[in-house]
Amino acid sequence: MGFPISSGLLDAMVLAIVSRSDTYGYEITQFLRSAVDVSESTLYPVMRRLQKSGLLETYDREFQGRNRRYYRITSVGSAALGEYKREWTDHKRKVDSILLGEGAEQ
Amino acid sequence: MTREEFLDALRKRLNRLPSEELESALDYYNEIFLDAGEENEQETAEKLGSIDNIARQIYNENGIDPDGRPAYMVESYDPAGDPGSEDPEFAESVYERMKRKRQERRAGVDVQEPELGPSVLDRVKQGEFSTARLVLVICLFPIWLPLLIVAFVLSFVFSILGMVLEVVFISVGVVSLISGVVYLFSIPPVGIMSLGIGLILVGLFILTMKAVFKGCFKMFAGMASATAGLFRTIIYGGAANG
């Protein structure tokens, strides 16, 4: 079955991918596919939202005679990613403590 | 479905999107097709899923209703809180009630005046009222006193109703005009309706104002003088004969 991915988590994963190196839409989806089941259609509104809220910015670079739109993380985006990572670590620890019985305080 | 077909269909479905947003979305999907490879167009189109779903997501993200309904139909719409929605019935019933009351009032005045009008005073002045008649008038007071009181109360009630109607006309009219101007920009049909109702009510107020105020004044003056005349008849008439 798999667990549904919240839009916050999707935002965080996209920010993480872009923060490693500037990349483009198709590649981002391929990366995400290795972890979660998302389509390009799901991703488009995410990319647009991150771009509009200033977490990502875009630039065009020529590739095989056409333009390819690259995404780059902004300083605001980096700060948001840091916050997401901190929250995720916290969340993961809590879920693990219940689901796997790991690190449960006695 | 090929890339071209997909993009054409998407462009058509996204026709209500601002052009900047539309081009951004089309660029994105165009790029997805190109990156996936020209030989995989059919497969890519299938993977992307239904164009309608894609369009709905994009519309929602942009705060536009995917089915093209105007904003006032989509937002949680509370008819009770909307001054325009209740007005037509209200205006109609007020108008009809006003017409009926006015007719009743007119009929009431016509009936009362011949009986209780200044004719009593005139007749006393002319010495028409004999002692026998006066005795009759006094003896019959259980009959005419209630009638007199009823006439007074009725005319009082009708006058108050008339005044209240005038106040309702002008206040509801002005409020409708103001809300009409306000709604004209957010919900045009409601705004226009509200403006229309406001104009009708203000018009009714102007048309009926003179008649109602004059009618009320006349009725009270008539009643007062008639009653005064009656009592004068009783007192003077009695003294003259005693």
mmCIF file of C-alpha atoms in Angstrom:
data_model
loop_
_atom_site.group_PDB
_atom_site.id
_atom_site.type_symbol
_atom_site.label_atom_id
_atom_site.label_comp_id
_atom_site.label_asym_id
_atom_site.label_seq_id
_atom_site.Cartn_x
_atom_site.Cartn_y
_atom_site.Cartn_z
ATOM 1 C CA MET A 1 0.000 0.000 0.000
ATOM 2 C CA GLY A 2 2.579 2.637 0.951
ATOM 3 C CA PHE A 3 2.112 5.781 2.955
ATOM 4 C CA PRO A 4 0.607 8.905 1.447
ATOM 5 C CA ILE A 5 3.065 11.729 1.046
ATOM 6 C CA SER A 6 1.981 15.054 2.519
ATOM 7 C CA SER A 7 2.550 18.152 0.462
ATOM 8 C CA GLY A 8 4.936 19.469 3.123
ATOM 9 C CA LEU A 9 7.109 16.385 2.808
ATOM 10 C CA LEU A 10 7.049 16.643 -0.975
ATOM 11 C CA ASP A 11 8.141 20.289 -0.738
ATOM 12 C CA ALA A 12 10.979 19.255 1.568
ATOM 13 C CA MET A 13 12.177 16.474 -0.733
ATOM 14 C CA VAL A 14 12.132 18.725 -3.776
ATOM 15 C CA LEU A 15 14.101 21.381 -1.890
ATOM 16 C CA ALA A 16 16.624 18.737 -0.853
ATOM 17 C CA ILE A 17 17.093 17.504 -4.422
ATOM 18 C CA VAL A 18 17.516 21.011 -5.818
ATOM 19 C CA SER A 19 19.872 22.013 -2.990
ATOM 20 C CA ARG A 20 22.381 19.313 -4.025
ATOM 21 C CA SER A 21 22.657 20.679 -7.551
ATOM 22 C CA ASP A 22 20.554 22.771 -9.906
ATOM 23 C CA THR A 23 18.258 20.500 -11.839
ATOM 24 C CA TYR A 24 15.181 20.378 -14.077
ATOM 25 C CA GLY A 25 11.640 19.038 -13.798
ATOM 26 C CA TYR A 26 12.032 15.650 -15.412
ATOM 27 C CA GLU A 27 15.130 14.808 -13.385
ATOM 28 C CA ILE A 28 13.469 15.852 -10.123
ATOM 29 C CA THR A 29 10.606 13.463 -10.797
ATOM 30 C CA GLN A 30 13.008 10.632 -11.585
ATOM 31 C CA PHE A 31 14.811 11.244 -8.299
ATOM 32 C CA LEU A 32 11.554 11.316 -6.337
ATOM 33 C CA ARG A 33 10.325 8.155 -8.030
ATOM 34 C CA SER A 34 13.089 6.201 -6.314
ATOM 35 C CA ALA A 35 11.366 6.904 -3.006
ATOM 36 C CA VAL A 36 7.730 7.744 -3.635
ATOM 37 C CA ASP A 37 5.134 7.249 -6.322
ATOM 38 C CA VAL A 38 4.652 10.696 -7.849
ATOM 39 C CA SER A 39 3.988 11.790 -11.385
ATOM 40 C CA GLU A 40 5.105 14.888 -13.240
ATOM 41 C CA SER A 41 1.540 16.144 -12.934
ATOM 42 C CA THR A 42 1.701 16.033 -9.159
ATOM 43 C CA LEU A 43 5.023 17.778 -9.192
ATOM 44 C CA TYR A 44 4.117 20.735 -11.349
ATOM 45 C CA PRO A 45 1.934 22.539 -8.780
ATOM 46 C CA VAL A 46 4.628 21.855 -6.166
ATOM 47 C CA MET A 47 7.370 23.406 -8.295
ATOM 48 C CA ARG A 48 5.180 26.380 -9.148
ATOM 49 C CA ARG A 49 4.280 26.944 -5.495
ATOM 50 C CA LEU A 50 7.888 26.754 -4.316
ATOM 51 C CA GLN A 51 8.851 29.152 -7.073
ATOM 52 C CA LYS A 52 6.099 31.636 -6.268
ATOM 53 C CA SER A 53 6.869 31.638 -2.568
ATOM 54 C CA GLY A 54 10.510 32.385 -3.368
ATOM 55 C CA LEU A 55 12.031 29.124 -2.153
ATOM 56 C CA LEU A 56 13.182 28.242 -5.647
ATOM 57 C CA GLU A 57 14.151 30.326 -8.645
ATOM 58 C CA THR A 58 14.453 29.327 -12.277
ATOM 59 C CA TYR A 59 16.746 30.020 -15.162
ATOM 60 C CA ASP A 60 16.773 28.691 -18.700
ATOM 61 C CA ARG A 61 19.745 26.925 -20.244
ATOM 62 C CA GLU A 62 20.006 25.683 -23.777
ATOM 63 C CA PHE A 63 19.979 21.964 -24.251
ATOM 64 C CA GLN A 64 19.953 20.257 -27.653
ATOM 65 C CA GLY A 65 18.591 23.281 -29.447
ATOM 66 C CA ARG A 66 15.831 23.986 -26.939
ATOM 67 C CA ASN A 67 15.458 25.614 -23.572
ATOM 68 C CA ARG A 68 15.491 23.615 -20.402
ATOM 69 C CA ARG A 69 14.227 25.225 -17.224
ATOM 70 C CA TYR A 70 16.557 24.734 -14.280
ATOM 71 C CA TYR A 71 15.648 25.211 -10.665
ATOM 72 C CA ARG A 72 17.981 26.739 -8.105
ATOM 73 C CA ILE A 73 17.425 26.989 -4.347
ATOM 74 C CA THR A 74 17.311 30.476 -2.811
ATOM 75 C CA SER A 75 18.567 31.482 0.626
ATOM 76 C CA VAL A 76 14.960 31.457 1.827
ATOM 77 C CA GLY A 77 14.642 27.966 0.379
ATOM 78 C CA SER A 78 17.801 26.798 2.180
ATOM 79 C CA ALA A 79 16.475 28.123 5.472
ATOM 80 C CA ALA A 80 13.155 26.367 4.873
ATOM 81 C CA LEU A 81 14.967 23.130 4.009
ATOM 82 C CA GLY A 82 16.946 23.333 7.274
ATOM 83 C CA GLU A 83 13.703 23.722 9.179
ATOM 84 C CA TYR A 84 12.119 20.812 7.285
ATOM 85 C CA LYS A 85 15.099 18.572 8.079
ATOM 86 C CA ARG A 86 14.939 19.420 11.762
ATOM 87 C CA GLU A 87 11.204 18.726 11.858
ATOM 88 C CA TRP A 88 11.602 15.495 9.926
ATOM 89 C CA THR A 89 14.253 14.171 12.310
ATOM 90 C CA ASP A 90 11.987 14.921 15.226
ATOM 91 C CA HIS A 91 8.965 13.388 13.504
ATOM 92 C CA LYS A 92 10.883 10.285 12.430
ATOM 93 C CA ARG A 93 12.207 9.695 15.957
ATOM 94 C CA LYS A 94 8.678 9.878 17.395
ATOM 95 C CA VAL A 95 7.189 7.603 14.745
ATOM 96 C CA ASP A 96 10.045 5.100 15.149
ATOM 97 C CA SER A 97 9.585 5.014 18.897
ATOM 98 C CA ILE A 98 6.012 3.872 18.411
ATOM 99 C CA LEU A 99 6.256 1.821 15.239
ATOM 100 C CA LEU A 100 9.562 0.040 15.869
ATOM 101 C CA GLY A 101 9.857 0.530 19.623
ATOM 102 C CA GLU A 102 13.227 2.205 19.064
ATOM 103 C CA GLY A 103 14.632 4.773 21.456
ATOM 104 C CA ALA A 104 11.509 4.763 23.607
ATOM 105 C CA GLU A 105 12.225 6.448 26.932
ATOM 106 C CA GLN A 106 11.567 4.275 29.920
ATOM 107 C CA MET B 1 -1.772 10.919 -27.598
ATOM 108 C CA THR B 2 1.220 12.781 -28.968
ATOM 109 C CA ARG B 3 2.992 15.716 -27.349
ATOM 110 C CA GLU B 4 1.257 18.183 -29.676
ATOM 111 C CA GLU B 5 -2.174 16.753 -29.021
ATOM 112 C CA PHE B 6 -1.597 16.701 -25.286
ATOM 113 C CA LEU B 7 -0.415 20.325 -25.188
ATOM 114 C CA ASP B 8 -3.283 21.504 -27.420
ATOM 115 C CA ALA B 9 -5.851 19.798 -25.225
ATOM 116 C CA LEU B 10 -4.229 21.186 -22.071
ATOM 117 C CA ARG B 11 -4.142 24.702 -23.504
ATOM 118 C CA LYS B 12 -7.845 24.479 -24.296
ATOM 119 C CA ARG B 13 -8.717 23.173 -20.859
ATOM 120 C CA LEU B 14 -6.619 25.899 -19.173
ATOM 121 C CA ASN B 15 -8.133 28.743 -21.216
ATOM 122 C CA ARG B 16 -9.209 30.668 -18.127
ATOM 123 C CA LEU B 17 -5.728 30.740 -16.629
ATOM 124 C CA PRO B 18 -3.730 34.000 -16.773
ATOM 125 C CA SER B 19 -1.429 33.809 -19.810
ATOM 126 C CA GLU B 20 1.735 33.808 -17.684
ATOM 127 C CA GLU B 21 0.518 30.787 -15.709
ATOM 128 C CA LEU B 22 -0.698 29.070 -18.853
ATOM 129 C CA GLU B 23 2.658 29.419 -20.623
ATOM 130 C CA SER B 24 4.519 28.241 -17.540
ATOM 131 C CA ALA B 25 2.399 25.100 -17.320
ATOM 132 C CA LEU B 26 2.679 24.365 -21.053
ATOM 133 C CA ASP B 27 6.456 24.916 -20.955
ATOM 134 C CA TYR B 28 6.741 22.470 -18.075
ATOM 135 C CA TYR B 29 4.748 19.721 -19.780
ATOM 136 C CA ASN B 30 6.451 20.335 -23.090
ATOM 137 C CA GLU B 31 9.786 19.852 -21.389
ATOM 138 C CA ILE B 32 8.617 16.665 -19.666
ATOM 139 C CA PHE B 33 7.697 15.209 -23.058
ATOM 140 C CA LEU B 34 10.985 16.249 -24.626
ATOM 141 C CA ASP B 35 13.059 14.921 -21.708
ATOM 142 C CA ALA B 36 11.195 11.632 -21.710
ATOM 143 C CA GLY B 37 12.177 11.191 -25.336
ATOM 144 C CA GLU B 38 10.351 11.644 -28.602
ATOM 145 C CA GLU B 39 9.842 7.925 -29.027
ATOM 146 C CA ASN B 40 8.011 7.678 -25.696
ATOM 147 C CA GLU B 41 5.325 10.298 -26.278
ATOM 148 C CA GLN B 42 2.353 7.954 -25.998
ATOM 149 C CA GLU B 43 3.720 6.384 -22.847
ATOM 150 C CA THR B 44 4.502 9.764 -21.284
ATOM 151 C CA ALA B 45 0.997 11.024 -22.005
ATOM 152 C CA GLU B 46 -0.444 7.948 -20.310
ATOM 153 C CA LYS B 47 1.778 8.377 -17.276
ATOM 154 C CA LEU B 48 0.775 12.016 -16.876
ATOM 155 C CA GLY B 49 -2.842 10.957 -16.453
ATOM 156 C CA SER B 50 -6.019 12.737 -17.390
ATOM 157 C CA ILE B 51 -5.731 16.280 -18.701
ATOM 158 C CA ASP B 52 -8.825 17.262 -16.774
ATOM 159 C CA ASN B 53 -7.195 16.251 -13.474
ATOM 160 C CA ILE B 54 -4.013 18.112 -14.349
ATOM 161 C CA ALA B 55 -6.018 21.214 -15.226
ATOM 162 C CA ARG B 56 -8.061 20.997 -12.031
ATOM 163 C CA GLN B 57 -4.925 20.854 -9.914
ATOM 164 C CA ILE B 58 -3.497 23.896 -11.655
ATOM 165 C CA TYR B 59 -6.739 25.856 -11.424
ATOM 166 C CA ASN B 60 -7.055 25.045 -7.726
ATOM 167 C CA GLU B 61 -3.467 26.050 -7.088
ATOM 168 C CA ASN B 62 -4.243 29.412 -8.737
ATOM 169 C CA GLY B 63 -7.437 29.934 -6.780
ATOM 170 C CA ILE B 64 -9.631 29.585 -9.868
ATOM 171 C CA ASP B 65 -12.680 27.338 -9.894
ATOM 172 C CA PRO B 66 -11.988 24.439 -12.301
ATOM 173 C CA ASP B 67 -15.576 24.442 -13.562
ATOM 174 C CA GLY B 68 -15.644 28.134 -14.371
ATOM 175 C CA ARG B 69 -18.293 29.082 -11.854
ATOM 176 C CA PRO B 70 -18.163 32.719 -10.763
ATOM 177 C CA ALA B 71 -16.564 33.388 -7.392
ATOM 178 C CA TYR B 72 -19.794 34.194 -5.590
ATOM 179 C CA MET B 73 -21.185 30.744 -6.423
ATOM 180 C CA VAL B 74 -18.102 28.947 -5.201
ATOM 181 C CA GLU B 75 -17.411 30.700 -1.924
ATOM 182 C CA SER B 76 -19.456 29.430 0.956
ATOM 183 C CA TYR B 77 -22.498 31.474 0.269
ATOM 184 C CA ASP B 78 -24.856 32.397 3.073
ATOM 185 C CA PRO B 79 -28.176 33.689 1.720
ATOM 186 C CA ALA B 80 -29.223 34.956 5.143
ATOM 187 C CA GLY B 81 -26.193 37.222 5.309
ATOM 188 C CA ASP B 82 -26.788 38.616 1.859
ATOM 189 C CA PRO B 83 -29.032 41.685 1.856
ATOM 190 C CA GLY B 84 -29.756 41.295 -1.846
ATOM 191 C CA SER B 85 -31.172 37.787 -1.718
ATOM 192 C CA GLU B 86 -34.126 38.469 0.551
ATOM 193 C CA ASP B 87 -35.063 41.822 -0.852
ATOM 194 C CA PRO B 88 -37.389 41.036 -3.780
ATOM 195 C CA GLU B 89 -39.931 39.246 -1.620
ATOM 196 C CA PHE B 90 -39.604 41.751 1.108
ATOM 197 C CA ALA B 91 -40.059 44.698 -1.208
ATOM 198 C CA GLU B 92 -43.025 43.069 -2.862
ATOM 199 C CA SER B 93 -44.794 42.218 0.345
ATOM 200 C CA VAL B 94 -44.163 45.667 1.772
ATOM 201 C CA TYR B 95 -45.470 47.247 -1.374
ATOM 202 C CA GLU B 96 -48.561 45.092 -1.466
ATOM 203 C CA ARG B 97 -49.244 45.598 2.197
ATOM 204 C CA MET B 98 -48.822 49.317 1.745
ATOM 205 C CA LYS B 99 -51.298 49.366 -1.125
ATOM 206 C CA ARG B 100 -53.842 47.397 0.830
ATOM 207 C CA LYS B 101 -53.456 49.516 3.943
ATOM 208 C CA ARG B 102 -53.768 52.687 1.980
ATOM 209 C CA GLN B 103 -56.969 51.481 0.378
ATOM 210 C CA GLU B 104 -58.322 50.450 3.755
ATOM 211 C CA ARG B 105 -57.333 53.740 5.234
ATOM 212 C CA ARG B 106 -59.000 55.653 2.457
ATOM 213 C CA ALA B 107 -62.170 53.610 2.905
ATOM 214 C CA GLY B 108 -62.013 54.158 6.656
ATOM 215 C CA VAL B 109 -61.734 57.920 6.305
ATOM 216 C CA ASP B 110 -64.597 58.036 3.874
ATOM 217 C CA VAL B 111 -66.833 56.126 6.253
ATOM 218 C CA GLN B 112 -65.903 58.078 9.327
ATOM 219 C CA GLU B 113 -66.048 61.588 8.059
ATOM 220 C CA PRO B 114 -69.738 61.865 7.115
ATOM 221 C CA GLU B 115 -70.726 60.561 10.545
ATOM 222 C CA LEU B 116 -68.334 62.446 12.784
ATOM 223 C CA GLY B 117 -67.155 65.303 10.592
ATOM 224 C CA PRO B 118 -67.563 69.014 11.189
ATOM 225 C CA SER B 119 -71.232 68.697 10.259
ATOM 226 C CA VAL B 120 -72.106 68.184 13.936
ATOM 227 C CA LEU B 121 -70.499 71.480 14.877
ATOM 228 C CA ASP B 122 -72.138 73.235 11.943
ATOM 229 C CA ARG B 123 -75.508 71.906 12.838
ATOM 230 C CA VAL B 124 -75.091 73.015 16.470
ATOM 231 C CA LYS B 125 -74.147 76.483 15.301
ATOM 232 C CA GLN B 126 -77.184 76.600 13.106
ATOM 233 C CA GLY B 127 -79.289 75.573 16.089
ATOM 234 C CA GLU B 128 -80.380 72.454 14.354
ATOM 235 C CA PHE B 129 -79.716 70.233 17.343
ATOM 236 C CA SER B 130 -82.820 70.126 19.477
ATOM 237 C CA THR B 131 -82.884 69.077 23.146
ATOM 238 C CA ALA B 132 -84.598 65.873 22.185
ATOM 239 C CA ARG B 133 -81.803 65.081 19.830
ATOM 240 C CA LEU B 134 -79.221 65.924 22.458
ATOM 241 C CA VAL B 135 -80.897 63.655 24.991
ATOM 242 C CA LEU B 136 -80.923 60.986 22.371
ATOM 243 C CA VAL B 137 -77.201 61.522 21.740
ATOM 244 C CA ILE B 138 -76.402 61.284 25.445
ATOM 245 C CA CYS B 139 -78.631 58.302 26.025
ATOM 246 C CA LEU B 140 -77.137 56.464 23.099
ATOM 247 C CA PHE B 141 -73.553 56.995 24.317
ATOM 248 C CA PRO B 142 -72.976 53.236 24.916
ATOM 249 C CA ILE B 143 -73.301 52.909 21.171
ATOM 250 C CA TRP B 144 -71.411 55.889 19.828
ATOM 251 C CA LEU B 145 -68.662 56.068 22.421
ATOM 252 C CA PRO B 146 -67.174 52.674 21.474
ATOM 253 C CA LEU B 147 -67.577 53.617 17.824
ATOM 254 C CA LEU B 148 -65.755 56.862 18.436
ATOM 255 C CA ILE B 149 -62.964 55.102 20.305
ATOM 256 C CA VAL B 150 -62.675 52.485 17.577
ATOM 257 C CA ALA B 151 -62.526 55.199 14.928
ATOM 258 C CA PHE B 152 -59.803 56.978 16.884
ATOM 259 C CA VAL B 153 -57.793 53.842 17.421
ATOM 260 C CA LEU B 154 -58.169 52.782 13.795
ATOM 261 C CA SER B 155 -57.086 56.109 12.418
ATOM 262 C CA PHE B 156 -54.217 56.192 14.882
ATOM 263 C CA VAL B 157 -53.078 52.706 13.863
ATOM 264 C CA PHE B 158 -53.327 53.473 10.174
ATOM 265 C CA SER B 159 -51.411 56.688 10.599
ATOM 266 C CA ILE B 160 -48.652 54.917 12.482
ATOM 267 C CA LEU B 161 -48.577 52.184 9.849
ATOM 268 C CA GLY B 162 -48.321 54.789 7.125
ATOM 269 C CA MET B 163 -45.452 56.533 8.868
ATOM 270 C CA VAL B 164 -43.675 53.241 9.531
ATOM 271 C CA LEU B 165 -44.045 52.243 5.886
ATOM 272 C CA GLU B 166 -42.552 55.526 4.778
ATOM 273 C CA VAL B 167 -39.615 55.039 7.131
ATOM 274 C CA VAL B 168 -39.183 51.444 5.917
ATOM 275 C CA PHE B 169 -39.275 52.558 2.273
ATOM 276 C CA ILE B 170 -36.666 55.209 2.635
ATOM 277 C CA SER B 171 -34.343 53.257 4.937
ATOM 278 C CA VAL B 172 -34.497 49.936 3.071
ATOM 279 C CA GLY B 173 -34.243 51.867 -0.194
ATOM 280 C CA VAL B 174 -31.121 53.723 0.869
ATOM 281 C CA VAL B 175 -29.537 50.569 2.307
ATOM 282 C CA SER B 176 -30.267 48.679 -0.934
ATOM 283 C CA LEU B 177 -28.715 51.474 -2.981
ATOM 284 C CA ILE B 178 -25.573 51.486 -0.856
ATOM 285 C CA SER B 179 -25.224 47.692 -0.825
ATOM 286 C CA GLY B 180 -25.967 47.727 -4.557
ATOM 287 C CA VAL B 181 -22.962 49.947 -5.172
ATOM 288 C CA VAL B 182 -20.820 47.732 -2.916
ATOM 289 C CA TYR B 183 -21.950 44.442 -4.502
ATOM 290 C CA LEU B 184 -21.805 45.838 -8.022
ATOM 291 C CA PHE B 185 -18.082 45.132 -8.054
ATOM 292 C CA SER B 186 -17.937 41.845 -6.156
ATOM 293 C CA ILE B 187 -21.183 40.150 -7.300
ATOM 294 C CA PRO B 188 -22.519 42.128 -10.268
ATOM 295 C CA PRO B 189 -25.968 40.469 -10.607
ATOM 296 C CA VAL B 190 -26.761 40.970 -6.937
ATOM 297 C CA GLY B 191 -25.445 44.511 -7.099
ATOM 298 C CA ILE B 192 -27.670 45.425 -10.037
ATOM 299 C CA MET B 193 -30.703 43.815 -8.393
ATOM 300 C CA SER B 194 -30.015 45.619 -5.145
ATOM 301 C CA LEU B 195 -29.638 48.944 -6.968
ATOM 302 C CA GLY B 196 -32.948 48.340 -8.739
ATOM 303 C CA ILE B 197 -34.764 47.532 -5.518
ATOM 304 C CA GLY B 198 -33.247 50.574 -3.865
ATOM 305 C CA LEU B 199 -34.399 52.849 -6.676
ATOM 306 C CA ILE B 200 -37.925 51.380 -6.592
ATOM 307 C CA LEU B 201 -38.214 51.850 -2.837
ATOM 308 C CA VAL B 202 -36.899 55.396 -2.867
ATOM 309 C CA GLY B 203 -39.258 56.119 -5.737
ATOM 310 C CA LEU B 204 -42.197 54.706 -3.785
ATOM 311 C CA PHE B 205 -41.223 56.824 -0.815
ATOM 312 C CA ILE B 206 -41.180 59.998 -2.887
ATOM 313 C CA LEU B 207 -44.488 59.132 -4.559
ATOM 314 C CA THR B 208 -46.361 58.251 -1.369
ATOM 315 C CA MET B 209 -44.718 60.611 1.113
ATOM 316 C CA LYS B 210 -47.007 63.579 0.506
ATOM 317 C CA ALA B 211 -50.223 61.571 0.451
ATOM 318 C CA VAL B 212 -49.418 59.630 3.611
ATOM 319 C CA PHE B 213 -48.334 62.574 5.738
ATOM 320 C CA LYS B 214 -51.135 64.786 4.515
ATOM 321 C CA GLY B 215 -53.662 61.960 4.986
ATOM 322 C CA CYS B 216 -52.562 61.342 8.548
ATOM 323 C CA PHE B 217 -52.699 65.017 9.422
ATOM 324 C CA LYS B 218 -56.116 65.499 7.866
ATOM 325 C CA MET B 219 -57.548 62.459 9.564
ATOM 326 C CA PHE B 220 -56.370 63.570 12.991
ATOM 327 C CA ALA B 221 -57.532 67.125 12.456
ATOM 328 C CA GLY B 222 -60.914 65.871 11.264
ATOM 329 C CA MET B 223 -61.327 63.534 14.198
ATOM 330 C CA ALA B 224 -60.271 66.148 16.713
ATOM 331 C CA SER B 225 -62.625 68.798 15.439
ATOM 332 C CA ALA B 226 -65.483 66.324 15.149
ATOM 333 C CA THR B 227 -65.035 65.197 18.732
ATOM 334 C CA ALA B 228 -64.673 68.737 19.978
ATOM 335 C CA GLY B 229 -67.875 69.613 18.138
ATOM 336 C CA LEU B 230 -69.713 66.702 19.665
ATOM 337 C CA PHE B 231 -68.761 67.637 23.215
ATOM 338 C CA ARG B 232 -69.573 71.266 22.573
ATOM 339 C CA THR B 233 -72.989 70.186 21.407
ATOM 340 C CA ILE B 234 -73.548 68.221 24.559
ATOM 341 C CA ILE B 235 -72.362 70.960 26.926
ATOM 342 C CA TYR B 236 -73.822 74.038 25.208
ATOM 343 C CA GLY B 237 -76.925 72.204 24.175
ATOM 344 C CA GLY B 238 -77.523 71.042 27.762
ATOM 345 C CA ALA B 239 -76.893 74.502 29.241
ATOM 346 C CA ALA B 240 -79.254 76.207 26.824
ATOM 347 C CA ASN B 241 -82.060 73.881 27.720
ATOM 348 C CA GLY B 242 -81.409 73.829 31.475
#
